[in-house]
XYZ file of C-alpha atoms in Angstrom:
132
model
C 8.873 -11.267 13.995
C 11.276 -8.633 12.837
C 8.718 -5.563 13.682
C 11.471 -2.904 13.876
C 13.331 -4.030 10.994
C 10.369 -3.682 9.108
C 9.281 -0.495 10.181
C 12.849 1.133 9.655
C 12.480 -0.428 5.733
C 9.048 1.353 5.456
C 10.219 4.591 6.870
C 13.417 4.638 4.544
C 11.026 4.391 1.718
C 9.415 7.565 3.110
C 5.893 5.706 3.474
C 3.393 7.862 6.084
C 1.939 7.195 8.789
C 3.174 3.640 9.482
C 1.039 1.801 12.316
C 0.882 -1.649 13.646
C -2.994 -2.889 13.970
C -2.345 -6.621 14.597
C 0.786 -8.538 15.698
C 1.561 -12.174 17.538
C 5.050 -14.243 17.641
C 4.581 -15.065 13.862
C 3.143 -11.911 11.964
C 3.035 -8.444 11.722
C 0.107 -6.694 10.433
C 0.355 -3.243 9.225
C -1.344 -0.140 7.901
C 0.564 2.774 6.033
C -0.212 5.147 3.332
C 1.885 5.883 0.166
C 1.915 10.087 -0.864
C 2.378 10.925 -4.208
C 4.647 13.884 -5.149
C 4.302 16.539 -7.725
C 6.176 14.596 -10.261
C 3.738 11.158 -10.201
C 0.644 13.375 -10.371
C 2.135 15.657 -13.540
C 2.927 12.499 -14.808
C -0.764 11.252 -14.337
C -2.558 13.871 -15.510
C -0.173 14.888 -18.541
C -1.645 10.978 -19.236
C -4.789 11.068 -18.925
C -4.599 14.096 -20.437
C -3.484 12.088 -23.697
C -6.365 9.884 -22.784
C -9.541 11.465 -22.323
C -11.168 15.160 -22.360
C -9.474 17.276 -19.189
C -12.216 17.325 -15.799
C -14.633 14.420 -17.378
C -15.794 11.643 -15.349
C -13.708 9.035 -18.124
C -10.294 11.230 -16.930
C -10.638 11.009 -13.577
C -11.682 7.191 -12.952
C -10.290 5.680 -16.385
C -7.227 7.058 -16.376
C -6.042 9.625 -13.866
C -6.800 7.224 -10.666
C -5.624 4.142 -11.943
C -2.086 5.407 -13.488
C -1.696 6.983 -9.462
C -3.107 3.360 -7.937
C -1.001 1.219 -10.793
C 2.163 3.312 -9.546
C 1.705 3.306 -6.035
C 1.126 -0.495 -6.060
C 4.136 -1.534 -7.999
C 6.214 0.778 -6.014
C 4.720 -0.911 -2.923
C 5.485 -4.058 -4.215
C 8.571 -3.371 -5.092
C 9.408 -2.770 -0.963
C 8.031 -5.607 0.247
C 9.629 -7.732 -2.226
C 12.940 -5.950 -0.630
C 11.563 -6.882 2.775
C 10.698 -10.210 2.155
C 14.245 -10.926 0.954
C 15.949 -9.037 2.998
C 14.405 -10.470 6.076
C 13.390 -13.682 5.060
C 9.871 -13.613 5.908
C 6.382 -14.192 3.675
C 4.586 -10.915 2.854
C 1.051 -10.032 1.578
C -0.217 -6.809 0.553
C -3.803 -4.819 0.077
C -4.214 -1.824 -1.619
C -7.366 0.300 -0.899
C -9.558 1.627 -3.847
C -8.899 5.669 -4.670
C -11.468 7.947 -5.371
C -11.751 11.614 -6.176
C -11.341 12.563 -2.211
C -8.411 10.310 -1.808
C -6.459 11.062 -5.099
C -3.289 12.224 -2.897
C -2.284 8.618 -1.558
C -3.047 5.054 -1.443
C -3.357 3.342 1.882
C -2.205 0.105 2.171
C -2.253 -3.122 4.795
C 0.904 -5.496 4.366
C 1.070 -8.634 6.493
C 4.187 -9.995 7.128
C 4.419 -13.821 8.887
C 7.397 -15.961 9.507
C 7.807 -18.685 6.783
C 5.451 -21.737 7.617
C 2.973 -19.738 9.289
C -0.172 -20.266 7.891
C -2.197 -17.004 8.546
C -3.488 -14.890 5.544
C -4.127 -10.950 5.390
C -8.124 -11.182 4.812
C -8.516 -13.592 8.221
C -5.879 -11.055 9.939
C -7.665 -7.702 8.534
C -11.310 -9.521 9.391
C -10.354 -10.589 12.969
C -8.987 -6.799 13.439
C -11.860 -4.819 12.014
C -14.476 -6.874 14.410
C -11.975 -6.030 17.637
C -12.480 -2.158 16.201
């Protein structure tokens, strides 16, 4: 598995906090976080501002969280597409839910495997969090 390669991809992309929880001679797992800047959360409230009334309860988990959890999971996407191709390895991806506390970033798991390898990222994330 391409580990390094990887983790230089995810660092160029100036994801935070990049850690390895699980890994064997076929797959990768790994945690991260993805920050938003100034720009992405103007651009989410100035939204949800067109949305819904400014501070409500509709604003914050109809509109303002989901335009921030929408972006950060397509630009996510978007890198592990890059690292699938690039590398030529199988990738799946889990985004955890934001809330209030958390509106600053989205954390994320990706698992990447070697073609062929049948593993998938719930048995993988499962089999860490009981090791925990």
């Amino acid at each position: 598995m391409q580990e390094s390669q990887i983790i230089k991809i995810l660092n160029e992309n100036e994801l935070s906090e990049i850690e390895v929880l699980k890994k064997d001679d076929d797959f990768v797992l790994i945690n991260f976080y993805f920050d938003f800047d100034k720009d992405v959360e103007a651009a989410a409230k100035a939204y949800a501002d067109d949305e819904s009334t400014a501070g409500s309860e509709e604003w914050m988990n109809e509109f303002y969280l989901p335009y921030l959890y929408d972006y950060a999971n397509d630009e996510v996407l978007e890198i592990v597409e890059e690292i699938i191709e690039d590398l030529d390895v199988e990738g799946e991806m889990m985004a955890f839910q934001m809330n209030e506390k958390t509106a600053g970033y989205v954390q994320f798991m990706v698992l990447f495997n070697e073609e062929g390898c049948d593993v998938a990222i719930e048995e993988v994330v499962k089999e860490y969090m009981n090791k925990k």
